[in-house]
Amino acid sequence: MSGAVPASAPGGAAKPLQIVARVHAMPPEHNAGAEHMLVSMLRPLVERGHDVSVWLSRYGKAHREYEYRGIKVIPLESRLDFPSAVRRADVLLGHLETVPSTASLARGYGKPLIVVCHNTHPPTFRDMAAGGTALAVYNSRWMEAEAEVFFAEYPKSIRPADALIVRPPVFADEYATKPGKAITLINCNPEKGGEVLEALAERLPEQQFLAVRGAYGTQILPDLPNVEIIEHVDGQDMRDRVYARTRVLLMPSSYESWGRVGCEALASGIPVVAHPTPGLCESLGEAGIFVDRADVDGYEAVLRKLVSAAEYRLASKRAKARSAELDPSADLAAWCQAVEALPA
């Protein structure tokens, strides 16, 4: 990243803030879109001089404090004083399963609460509504619209005090590489399209496939000679271990509120063939090649068409153009300013 400014810059906080986040898991042990969205949102706050700490709510492999991309991470057993950290904090942040408990502590200590939303499921909005949320962060216009529909049925008093759209930030220069030769699926559970990958690998025995083990869900990892299984990958290693070997990315997901890995692939001009969820349509835009996940014939036809150098070149050009459109600078500037305004 570049262009970081201090917290004392015009529009920034008068002094560095203590920002305490409560999440269930973090990289490098747990690598999923929600966690890497959070990492890419917290990094600029650290660069602006704020004291950012992430406290884990689940027991994992890490037992001592560590730093991930400049962010201090405190595993569950390493310290037992999370409520004391809340008491000292200027701002609290929660997402996913940690929102109800973090909201309760925020209410008790009178702290502003940020809720980062990663899906449009009713419990996400309901948990946020119960917490006196100071700032809701949505990852897409679609999610914002879904939240509006949800809150239309409730009193205005339970709405978040403020809301902001931050598209999951992808710093393209951290992912851009020369594409490889494989067709890749990242996270091979049924919902992400593990069965589609297996069917395509059986139909295209001459084509190399990569099956990247995901952070959650039952993984469908085909035992086929043209499928290489890559174990769970730390997000900061994705460029070299995955995208440098990928020619086309598959995203036949039954649900995606955005689709971060698709945007990571676009940085290298890698075409993305995806099921047209509202989130994927918004994130991939003109670069997306959309095929219903039930239409394996359609996926096969598209992959065969992309064998053509001319077709691939055009698809790759659209991918790079969309990646440039998704530059996160403006979103992150608005995010930092919104956070720094909360204690006031």
mmCIF file of C-alpha atoms in Angstrom:
data_model
loop_
_atom_site.group_PDB
_atom_site.id
_atom_site.type_symbol
_atom_site.label_atom_id
_atom_site.label_comp_id
_atom_site.label_asym_id
_atom_site.label_seq_id
_atom_site.Cartn_x
_atom_site.Cartn_y
_atom_site.Cartn_z
ATOM 1 C CA MET A 1 0.000 0.000 0.000
ATOM 2 C CA SER A 2 1.027 3.567 -0.503
ATOM 3 C CA GLY A 3 -0.300 6.997 0.255
ATOM 4 C CA ALA A 4 -0.766 6.398 3.980
ATOM 5 C CA VAL A 5 -1.387 9.536 6.014
ATOM 6 C CA PRO A 6 -1.059 10.091 9.764
ATOM 7 C CA ALA A 7 -4.098 10.163 12.008
ATOM 8 C CA SER A 8 -3.450 13.850 12.581
ATOM 9 C CA ALA A 9 -3.887 14.646 8.868
ATOM 10 C CA PRO A 10 -6.780 16.957 7.929
ATOM 11 C CA GLY A 11 -10.006 15.165 8.717
ATOM 12 C CA GLY A 12 -8.221 12.562 10.833
ATOM 13 C CA ALA A 13 -8.429 11.918 14.553
ATOM 14 C CA ALA A 14 -6.802 14.429 16.892
ATOM 15 C CA LYS A 15 -4.842 11.579 18.475
ATOM 16 C CA PRO A 16 -4.224 7.894 17.734
ATOM 17 C CA LEU A 17 -7.175 5.709 18.659
ATOM 18 C CA GLN A 18 -7.283 2.368 20.445
ATOM 19 C CA ILE A 19 -9.308 0.179 18.089
ATOM 20 C CA VAL A 20 -10.226 -3.256 19.434
ATOM 21 C CA ALA A 21 -11.657 -5.905 17.109
ATOM 22 C CA ARG A 22 -13.236 -9.186 18.206
ATOM 23 C CA VAL A 23 -13.215 -11.957 15.599
ATOM 24 C CA HIS A 24 -13.403 -15.742 15.749
ATOM 25 C CA ALA A 25 -10.283 -16.496 13.667
ATOM 26 C CA MET A 26 -7.544 -14.818 11.653
ATOM 27 C CA PRO A 27 -4.837 -15.594 9.114
ATOM 28 C CA PRO A 28 -2.452 -17.265 8.706
ATOM 29 C CA GLU A 29 -4.365 -20.168 10.280
ATOM 30 C CA HIS A 30 -7.775 -19.194 8.913
ATOM 31 C CA ASN A 31 -7.918 -17.686 5.421
ATOM 32 C CA ALA A 32 -11.338 -16.714 4.113
ATOM 33 C CA GLY A 33 -12.774 -13.677 2.378
ATOM 34 C CA ALA A 34 -14.236 -12.106 5.524
ATOM 35 C CA GLU A 35 -10.946 -12.244 7.402
ATOM 36 C CA HIS A 36 -8.890 -10.887 4.519
ATOM 37 C CA MET A 37 -11.390 -8.092 3.960
ATOM 38 C CA LEU A 38 -10.939 -7.166 7.610
ATOM 39 C CA VAL A 39 -7.141 -7.327 7.347
ATOM 40 C CA SER A 40 -7.136 -5.019 4.336
ATOM 41 C CA MET A 41 -9.386 -2.556 6.208
ATOM 42 C CA LEU A 42 -7.310 -2.554 9.379
ATOM 43 C CA ARG A 43 -3.945 -2.119 7.655
ATOM 44 C CA PRO A 44 -4.535 1.535 6.659
ATOM 45 C CA LEU A 45 -5.685 2.329 10.205
ATOM 46 C CA VAL A 46 -2.379 0.957 11.498
ATOM 47 C CA GLU A 47 -0.536 3.010 8.886
ATOM 48 C CA ARG A 48 -2.319 6.124 10.117
ATOM 49 C CA GLY A 49 -0.838 5.532 13.565
ATOM 50 C CA HIS A 50 -3.770 3.926 15.376
ATOM 51 C CA ASP A 51 -3.332 1.148 17.947
ATOM 52 C CA VAL A 52 -5.243 -1.751 16.372
ATOM 53 C CA SER A 53 -5.594 -5.093 18.136
ATOM 54 C CA VAL A 54 -7.582 -8.151 17.076
ATOM 55 C CA TRP A 55 -8.726 -10.486 19.859
ATOM 56 C CA LEU A 56 -9.702 -14.029 18.846
ATOM 57 C CA SER A 57 -12.791 -15.649 20.360
ATOM 58 C CA ARG A 58 -12.032 -19.258 19.353
ATOM 59 C CA TYR A 59 -9.223 -21.551 20.434
ATOM 60 C CA GLY A 60 -6.759 -22.251 17.617
ATOM 61 C CA LYS A 61 -3.194 -23.246 16.852
ATOM 62 C CA ALA A 62 -1.687 -19.901 17.847
ATOM 63 C CA HIS A 63 -1.102 -19.533 21.587
ATOM 64 C CA ARG A 64 0.935 -16.329 21.790
ATOM 65 C CA GLU A 65 0.405 -12.840 20.457
ATOM 66 C CA TYR A 66 1.614 -12.355 16.896
ATOM 67 C CA GLU A 67 1.607 -9.744 14.182
ATOM 68 C CA TYR A 68 -0.034 -10.234 10.804
ATOM 69 C CA ARG A 69 0.647 -7.608 8.151
ATOM 70 C CA GLY A 70 1.249 -5.013 10.840
ATOM 71 C CA ILE A 71 -1.848 -5.925 12.874
ATOM 72 C CA LYS A 72 -1.507 -7.212 16.444
ATOM 73 C CA VAL A 73 -3.428 -10.483 16.924
ATOM 74 C CA ILE A 74 -4.182 -11.844 20.403
ATOM 75 C CA PRO A 75 -5.162 -15.542 20.505
ATOM 76 C CA LEU A 76 -7.832 -16.701 22.949
ATOM 77 C CA GLU A 77 -5.524 -18.267 25.549
ATOM 78 C CA SER A 78 -2.691 -15.738 25.368
ATOM 79 C CA ARG A 79 -4.551 -13.106 27.391
ATOM 80 C CA LEU A 80 -7.687 -13.302 29.483
ATOM 81 C CA ASP A 81 -8.446 -9.594 29.809
ATOM 82 C CA PHE A 82 -10.484 -8.868 26.672
ATOM 83 C CA PRO A 83 -13.182 -6.984 28.643
ATOM 84 C CA SER A 84 -10.449 -4.754 30.081
ATOM 85 C CA ALA A 85 -9.267 -4.014 26.541
ATOM 86 C CA VAL A 86 -12.846 -3.089 25.688
ATOM 87 C CA ARG A 87 -12.964 -0.711 28.620
ATOM 88 C CA ARG A 88 -9.810 1.073 27.424
ATOM 89 C CA ALA A 89 -10.825 1.127 23.747
ATOM 90 C CA ASP A 90 -11.973 4.155 21.806
ATOM 91 C CA VAL A 91 -13.737 2.052 19.157
ATOM 92 C CA LEU A 92 -14.913 -1.583 19.033
ATOM 93 C CA LEU A 93 -15.362 -3.729 15.935
ATOM 94 C CA GLY A 94 -17.113 -7.058 15.457
ATOM 95 C CA HIS A 95 -18.140 -9.279 12.580
ATOM 96 C CA LEU A 96 -19.930 -12.567 11.982
ATOM 97 C CA GLU A 97 -20.501 -14.590 15.175
ATOM 98 C CA THR A 98 -18.786 -12.101 17.496
ATOM 99 C CA VAL A 99 -21.278 -9.275 16.967
ATOM 100 C CA PRO A 100 -23.781 -10.095 19.768
ATOM 101 C CA SER A 101 -21.176 -10.371 22.544
ATOM 102 C CA THR A 102 -19.130 -7.412 21.314
ATOM 103 C CA ALA A 103 -22.297 -5.324 21.046
ATOM 104 C CA SER A 104 -23.231 -6.181 24.617
ATOM 105 C CA LEU A 105 -19.831 -5.055 25.898
ATOM 106 C CA ALA A 106 -20.038 -1.919 23.756
ATOM 107 C CA ARG A 107 -23.370 -1.019 25.327
ATOM 108 C CA GLY A 108 -22.085 -1.723 28.822
ATOM 109 C CA TYR A 109 -19.031 0.486 28.457
ATOM 110 C CA GLY A 110 -20.578 3.128 26.203
ATOM 111 C CA LYS A 111 -18.228 2.462 23.296
ATOM 112 C CA PRO A 112 -19.008 3.068 19.606
ATOM 113 C CA LEU A 113 -19.406 -0.222 17.754
ATOM 114 C CA ILE A 114 -18.537 -0.953 14.127
ATOM 115 C CA VAL A 115 -20.148 -4.004 12.549
ATOM 116 C CA VAL A 116 -18.608 -5.285 9.322
ATOM 117 C CA CYS A 117 -21.202 -7.289 7.384
ATOM 118 C CA HIS A 118 -20.129 -10.089 5.069
ATOM 119 C CA ASN A 119 -23.456 -11.573 3.981
ATOM 120 C CA THR A 120 -27.120 -10.717 3.583
ATOM 121 C CA HIS A 121 -28.518 -13.446 5.838
ATOM 122 C CA PRO A 122 -31.164 -12.151 8.285
ATOM 123 C CA PRO A 123 -29.118 -13.014 11.425
ATOM 124 C CA THR A 124 -26.388 -10.643 10.219
ATOM 125 C CA PHE A 125 -28.755 -7.683 10.162
ATOM 126 C CA ARG A 126 -30.639 -8.801 13.274
ATOM 127 C CA ASP A 127 -27.453 -9.045 15.362
ATOM 128 C CA MET A 128 -26.393 -5.620 14.153
ATOM 129 C CA ALA A 129 -29.805 -4.148 14.975
ATOM 130 C CA ALA A 130 -29.598 -5.406 18.552
ATOM 131 C CA GLY A 131 -26.323 -3.675 19.287
ATOM 132 C CA GLY A 132 -26.779 0.076 18.970
ATOM 133 C CA THR A 133 -24.355 0.008 16.069
ATOM 134 C CA ALA A 134 -22.545 3.288 15.409
ATOM 135 C CA LEU A 135 -21.277 2.294 11.956
ATOM 136 C CA ALA A 136 -22.395 -0.532 9.683
ATOM 137 C CA VAL A 137 -20.051 -1.520 6.875
ATOM 138 C CA TYR A 138 -21.575 -3.214 3.819
ATOM 139 C CA ASN A 139 -19.456 -4.852 1.148
ATOM 140 C CA SER A 140 -21.645 -3.993 -1.841
ATOM 141 C CA ARG A 141 -24.562 -1.918 -3.042
ATOM 142 C CA TRP A 142 -26.588 -5.121 -3.111
ATOM 143 C CA MET A 143 -25.945 -5.729 0.580
ATOM 144 C CA GLU A 144 -26.882 -2.142 1.401
ATOM 145 C CA ALA A 145 -30.163 -2.583 -0.491
ATOM 146 C CA GLU A 146 -30.890 -5.846 1.343
ATOM 147 C CA ALA A 147 -30.237 -4.118 4.660
ATOM 148 C CA GLU A 148 -32.693 -1.381 3.708
ATOM 149 C CA VAL A 149 -35.358 -4.004 3.029
ATOM 150 C CA PHE A 150 -34.655 -5.647 6.393
ATOM 151 C CA PHE A 151 -34.724 -2.443 8.421
ATOM 152 C CA ALA A 152 -37.863 -1.163 6.689
ATOM 153 C CA GLU A 153 -39.866 -3.475 8.967
ATOM 154 C CA TYR A 154 -38.346 -2.149 12.189
ATOM 155 C CA PRO A 155 -38.359 1.139 14.122
ATOM 156 C CA LYS A 156 -35.863 3.698 12.926
ATOM 157 C CA SER A 157 -34.261 3.734 16.369
ATOM 158 C CA ILE A 158 -32.618 0.343 15.886
ATOM 159 C CA ARG A 159 -30.956 1.200 12.587
ATOM 160 C CA PRO A 160 -27.190 1.736 12.597
ATOM 161 C CA ALA A 161 -26.387 5.380 13.262
ATOM 162 C CA ASP A 162 -24.338 5.475 10.066
ATOM 163 C CA ALA A 163 -23.485 3.138 7.195
ATOM 164 C CA LEU A 164 -20.727 2.872 4.631
ATOM 165 C CA ILE A 165 -19.967 0.687 1.621
ATOM 166 C CA VAL A 166 -16.430 -0.674 1.554
ATOM 167 C CA ARG A 167 -15.901 -3.103 -1.288
ATOM 168 C CA PRO A 168 -13.510 -5.833 -0.051
ATOM 169 C CA PRO A 169 -10.207 -4.049 -0.711
ATOM 170 C CA VAL A 170 -7.803 -5.819 -3.049
ATOM 171 C CA PHE A 171 -4.424 -4.155 -3.529
ATOM 172 C CA ALA A 172 -3.806 -5.292 -7.097
ATOM 173 C CA ASP A 173 -0.028 -4.997 -6.971
ATOM 174 C CA GLU A 174 0.048 -7.596 -4.187
ATOM 175 C CA TYR A 175 -1.687 -10.169 -6.402
ATOM 176 C CA ALA A 176 -0.682 -9.347 -9.983
ATOM 177 C CA THR A 177 1.452 -11.973 -11.700
ATOM 178 C CA LYS A 178 1.783 -13.808 -14.995
ATOM 179 C CA PRO A 179 -1.081 -16.326 -15.279
ATOM 180 C CA GLY A 180 -0.299 -20.031 -15.409
ATOM 181 C CA LYS A 181 -1.963 -22.942 -17.194
ATOM 182 C CA ALA A 182 -4.459 -24.429 -14.742
ATOM 183 C CA ILE A 183 -8.185 -24.065 -14.180
ATOM 184 C CA THR A 184 -8.586 -23.351 -10.474
ATOM 185 C CA LEU A 185 -11.244 -23.568 -7.776
ATOM 186 C CA ILE A 186 -10.482 -21.990 -4.401
ATOM 187 C CA ASN A 187 -12.335 -23.628 -1.507
ATOM 188 C CA CYS A 188 -13.768 -26.871 -2.833
ATOM 189 C CA ASN A 189 -16.832 -27.285 -0.651
ATOM 190 C CA PRO A 190 -20.200 -28.040 -2.312
ATOM 191 C CA GLU A 191 -21.459 -24.465 -1.959
ATOM 192 C CA LYS A 192 -18.397 -23.089 -3.744
ATOM 193 C CA GLY A 193 -18.672 -25.612 -6.571
ATOM 194 C CA GLY A 194 -16.519 -28.602 -5.664
ATOM 195 C CA GLU A 195 -18.779 -30.929 -7.637
ATOM 196 C CA VAL A 196 -18.563 -28.665 -10.696
ATOM 197 C CA LEU A 197 -14.770 -28.818 -10.555
ATOM 198 C CA GLU A 198 -14.858 -32.607 -10.356
ATOM 199 C CA ALA A 199 -17.267 -32.893 -13.296
ATOM 200 C CA LEU A 200 -15.181 -30.560 -15.447
ATOM 201 C CA ALA A 201 -11.957 -32.383 -14.616
ATOM 202 C CA GLU A 202 -13.563 -35.644 -15.741
ATOM 203 C CA ARG A 203 -14.752 -34.059 -18.995
ATOM 204 C CA LEU A 204 -11.432 -32.336 -19.754
ATOM 205 C CA PRO A 205 -8.769 -34.952 -18.964
ATOM 206 C CA GLU A 206 -6.140 -33.105 -21.006
ATOM 207 C CA GLN A 207 -6.533 -29.924 -18.901
ATOM 208 C CA GLN A 208 -4.694 -29.288 -15.626
ATOM 209 C CA PHE A 209 -6.870 -28.316 -12.640
ATOM 210 C CA LEU A 210 -5.972 -26.924 -9.221
ATOM 211 C CA ALA A 211 -8.177 -27.670 -6.213
ATOM 212 C CA VAL A 212 -7.274 -25.330 -3.346
ATOM 213 C CA ARG A 213 -8.403 -26.548 0.059
ATOM 214 C CA GLY A 214 -10.607 -23.944 1.730
ATOM 215 C CA ALA A 215 -10.903 -22.669 5.285
ATOM 216 C CA TYR A 216 -14.338 -24.157 5.926
ATOM 217 C CA GLY A 217 -16.870 -26.683 4.675
ATOM 218 C CA THR A 218 -16.523 -30.293 3.530
ATOM 219 C CA GLN A 219 -13.954 -30.275 0.744
ATOM 220 C CA ILE A 220 -14.553 -32.164 -2.514
ATOM 221 C CA LEU A 221 -11.015 -32.937 -3.679
ATOM 222 C CA PRO A 222 -11.134 -35.108 -6.814
ATOM 223 C CA ASP A 223 -8.776 -38.082 -6.978
ATOM 224 C CA LEU A 224 -7.984 -37.595 -10.657
ATOM 225 C CA PRO A 225 -4.628 -37.503 -12.461
ATOM 226 C CA ASN A 226 -5.260 -34.021 -13.871
ATOM 227 C CA VAL A 227 -6.233 -32.466 -10.519
ATOM 228 C CA GLU A 228 -3.553 -31.172 -8.165
ATOM 229 C CA ILE A 229 -4.653 -30.508 -4.611
ATOM 230 C CA ILE A 230 -3.123 -27.472 -2.921
ATOM 231 C CA GLU A 231 -3.407 -27.313 0.831
ATOM 232 C CA HIS A 232 -4.869 -24.291 2.627
ATOM 233 C CA VAL A 233 -2.948 -21.171 1.550
ATOM 234 C CA ASP A 234 -2.135 -18.059 3.573
ATOM 235 C CA GLY A 235 -3.661 -15.068 1.801
ATOM 236 C CA GLN A 236 -0.329 -13.309 1.343
ATOM 237 C CA ASP A 237 0.989 -16.377 -0.536
ATOM 238 C CA MET A 238 -1.889 -16.601 -3.014
ATOM 239 C CA ARG A 239 -0.071 -14.779 -5.814
ATOM 240 C CA ASP A 240 2.848 -17.206 -5.984
ATOM 241 C CA ARG A 241 1.153 -20.447 -4.981
ATOM 242 C CA VAL A 242 -2.173 -20.057 -6.786
ATOM 243 C CA TYR A 243 -2.567 -17.188 -9.256
ATOM 244 C CA ALA A 244 0.846 -17.691 -10.882
ATOM 245 C CA ARG A 245 -0.372 -21.175 -11.810
ATOM 246 C CA THR A 246 -3.928 -20.226 -12.817
ATOM 247 C CA ARG A 247 -5.216 -19.552 -16.327
ATOM 248 C CA VAL A 248 -8.944 -19.433 -15.492
ATOM 249 C CA LEU A 249 -10.646 -19.144 -12.092
ATOM 250 C CA LEU A 250 -13.918 -20.955 -11.426
ATOM 251 C CA MET A 251 -16.507 -19.456 -9.070
ATOM 252 C CA PRO A 252 -19.655 -21.611 -9.416
ATOM 253 C CA SER A 253 -20.764 -20.563 -5.920
ATOM 254 C CA SER A 254 -24.346 -20.930 -4.752
ATOM 255 C CA TYR A 255 -23.904 -17.726 -2.710
ATOM 256 C CA GLU A 256 -21.384 -14.896 -2.745
ATOM 257 C CA SER A 257 -22.089 -11.469 -1.301
ATOM 258 C CA TRP A 258 -19.050 -10.163 -3.214
ATOM 259 C CA GLY A 259 -16.390 -12.717 -4.160
ATOM 260 C CA ARG A 260 -12.947 -11.528 -3.102
ATOM 261 C CA VAL A 261 -10.878 -14.229 -4.813
ATOM 262 C CA GLY A 262 -12.436 -13.275 -8.130
ATOM 263 C CA CYS A 263 -11.186 -9.713 -7.696
ATOM 264 C CA GLU A 264 -7.757 -11.004 -6.695
ATOM 265 C CA ALA A 265 -7.612 -13.018 -9.930
ATOM 266 C CA LEU A 266 -8.637 -10.012 -12.039
ATOM 267 C CA ALA A 267 -5.427 -8.251 -10.970
ATOM 268 C CA SER A 268 -3.486 -10.705 -13.146
ATOM 269 C CA GLY A 269 -5.932 -10.569 -16.030
ATOM 270 C CA ILE A 270 -7.239 -14.039 -15.146
ATOM 271 C CA PRO A 271 -10.754 -14.600 -16.538
ATOM 272 C CA VAL A 272 -13.356 -15.628 -13.953
ATOM 273 C CA VAL A 273 -16.201 -17.988 -14.870
ATOM 274 C CA ALA A 274 -18.881 -17.579 -12.217
ATOM 275 C CA HIS A 275 -22.435 -18.354 -11.196
ATOM 276 C CA PRO A 276 -24.395 -15.077 -11.447
ATOM 277 C CA THR A 277 -25.056 -14.346 -7.785
ATOM 278 C CA PRO A 278 -25.951 -10.689 -7.161
ATOM 279 C CA GLY A 279 -22.641 -10.201 -5.378
ATOM 280 C CA LEU A 280 -20.523 -11.727 -8.139
ATOM 281 C CA CYS A 281 -22.355 -9.761 -10.809
ATOM 282 C CA GLU A 282 -21.580 -6.547 -8.917
ATOM 283 C CA SER A 283 -17.952 -7.386 -8.156
ATOM 284 C CA LEU A 284 -16.884 -8.857 -11.497
ATOM 285 C CA GLY A 285 -18.948 -6.509 -13.652
ATOM 286 C CA GLU A 286 -17.969 -6.492 -17.306
ATOM 287 C CA ALA A 287 -15.125 -8.914 -16.610
ATOM 288 C CA GLY A 288 -17.398 -11.725 -15.437
ATOM 289 C CA ILE A 289 -18.238 -14.718 -17.608
ATOM 290 C CA PHE A 290 -21.497 -15.854 -16.048
ATOM 291 C CA VAL A 291 -22.814 -19.423 -16.272
ATOM 292 C CA ASP A 292 -25.385 -21.055 -13.997
ATOM 293 C CA ARG A 293 -23.697 -23.473 -11.608
ATOM 294 C CA ALA A 294 -26.068 -26.265 -12.649
ATOM 295 C CA ASP A 295 -25.042 -25.919 -16.305
ATOM 296 C CA VAL A 296 -21.855 -27.986 -16.454
ATOM 297 C CA ASP A 297 -22.188 -28.150 -20.244
ATOM 298 C CA GLY A 298 -22.048 -24.357 -20.284
ATOM 299 C CA TYR A 299 -18.911 -24.287 -18.130
ATOM 300 C CA GLU A 300 -17.244 -26.821 -20.388
ATOM 301 C CA ALA A 301 -18.145 -24.823 -23.504
ATOM 302 C CA VAL A 302 -16.780 -21.588 -22.026
ATOM 303 C CA LEU A 303 -13.521 -23.235 -20.953
ATOM 304 C CA ARG A 304 -13.049 -24.727 -24.415
ATOM 305 C CA LYS A 305 -13.688 -21.314 -25.980
ATOM 306 C CA LEU A 306 -11.066 -19.719 -23.731
ATOM 307 C CA VAL A 307 -8.470 -22.071 -25.217
ATOM 308 C CA SER A 308 -8.480 -19.693 -28.190
ATOM 309 C CA ALA A 309 -5.680 -17.147 -27.782
ATOM 310 C CA ALA A 310 -7.861 -14.377 -29.214
ATOM 311 C CA GLU A 311 -10.786 -15.079 -26.867
ATOM 312 C CA TYR A 312 -8.485 -15.361 -23.876
ATOM 313 C CA ARG A 313 -6.739 -12.102 -24.721
ATOM 314 C CA LEU A 314 -10.052 -10.213 -24.820
ATOM 315 C CA ALA A 315 -11.269 -11.769 -21.566
ATOM 316 C CA SER A 316 -7.951 -10.985 -19.894
ATOM 317 C CA LYS A 317 -8.127 -7.369 -21.059
ATOM 318 C CA ARG A 318 -11.595 -6.999 -19.523
ATOM 319 C CA ALA A 319 -10.322 -8.545 -16.287
ATOM 320 C CA LYS A 320 -7.456 -6.074 -15.937
ATOM 321 C CA ALA A 321 -9.737 -3.149 -16.733
ATOM 322 C CA ARG A 322 -12.190 -4.216 -14.031
ATOM 323 C CA SER A 323 -9.344 -4.642 -11.554
ATOM 324 C CA ALA A 324 -8.337 -1.025 -12.155
ATOM 325 C CA GLU A 325 -11.947 0.094 -11.581
ATOM 326 C CA LEU A 326 -11.903 -1.647 -8.191
ATOM 327 C CA ASP A 327 -8.991 0.414 -6.845
ATOM 328 C CA PRO A 328 -9.762 0.543 -3.102
ATOM 329 C CA SER A 329 -8.167 3.927 -2.361
ATOM 330 C CA ALA A 330 -11.373 5.968 -2.191
ATOM 331 C CA ASP A 331 -13.252 3.348 -0.161
ATOM 332 C CA LEU A 332 -10.413 3.078 2.357
ATOM 333 C CA ALA A 333 -10.064 6.842 2.709
ATOM 334 C CA ALA A 334 -13.781 7.116 3.507
ATOM 335 C CA TRP A 335 -13.481 4.176 5.912
ATOM 336 C CA CYS A 336 -10.590 5.708 7.855
ATOM 337 C CA GLN A 337 -12.363 9.043 8.110
ATOM 338 C CA ALA A 338 -15.554 7.361 9.346
ATOM 339 C CA VAL A 339 -13.675 5.426 12.038
ATOM 340 C CA GLU A 340 -11.741 8.480 13.181
ATOM 341 C CA ALA A 341 -14.967 10.469 13.520
ATOM 342 C CA LEU A 342 -16.630 7.947 15.852
ATOM 343 C CA PRO A 343 -15.135 8.913 19.227
ATOM 344 C CA ALA A 344 -16.212 12.515 18.662
#
